[in-house]
């Protein structure tokens, strides 16, 4: 029973193979019993959030009370519904392991990457997540894959910036609120999928289950860390640990079972191994989502110059995805293959690495880079707001969940 299983195929190719060799300490392979235990979480959801969403359907003013509790705490809600009280008493009982100084340090380290940090988010985290076909079924069920790909990319980027900006995860702040609202969006999606007569529980597990949610968390945390390092960003060991600590707290806020939340980088890699073994099973829907994401990368301009920029955008983003996911996975997802641009991406990573090495040895350079990175992120959000009507309350998603 203690015999460890062979590595999953996805860890034997591309940047994932390189990352597992560069950053993994020791043998992270699981036993068959550990895989079995992890698979139990594919049948677990988030009862507290599910109860709040059910309460919203029964009590129209429930959503307004939820917003009051996010802003001012559950104590500010007079005679709150039981479901809301249970939810916020859990949320507000911050675990003993949360260290806000570490959360702030992790946020500053992420902010330092500026807009470059968005490349791992889309090209590695989102694209790589499409290999987990069971987790994609809720997206496919909307029937709006092509139409919503750009909006999903933008909303994910805005949410990521909200929760990774220094100070934003304090109670009542925008990152704290965004995490809790996304938790409810997940509950709305679960409720909508559970109402569908065609949901295949045997093949797809519970919709938006615990295994899938913690998988998403790792894509934002661990995959971001090693992905940005592959692009030349350098972190100290403490910075990497602090980034993962920030995401551990975000995971707790969005309802991930505490047993699944990785305490450190070694835990995160062991969990990633389990996800690679059990969840990364691509299918035809994976291809559809990947193609939609590639097309969204092309919608960055108009006119003759816009066409050139769009083509360059597709080549760069696709090249990063191929370098990380490996040839076999990238070919399956039908990601465009451009060896010349891939070589340019590697050259750019080498230049970033050199600049980052210099930053670490120049007094004050890190603080300057954090300041500039924050400006880049704010400007990026401002540009998004001009093109998309960003809804940080996610009311549209909740309305769509009620109507589904």
CSV table of C-alpha atoms in Angstrom, one decimal, residues 12 30 265 267 317:
chain,number,residue,atom,x,y,z
A,12,UNK,CA,7.3,14.5,-18.2
A,30,UNK,CA,1.7,9.6,-4.1
A,265,UNK,CA,5.8,24.7,-1.4
A,267,UNK,CA,2.7,20.5,0.1
A,317,UNK,CA,0.9,33.8,-25.9
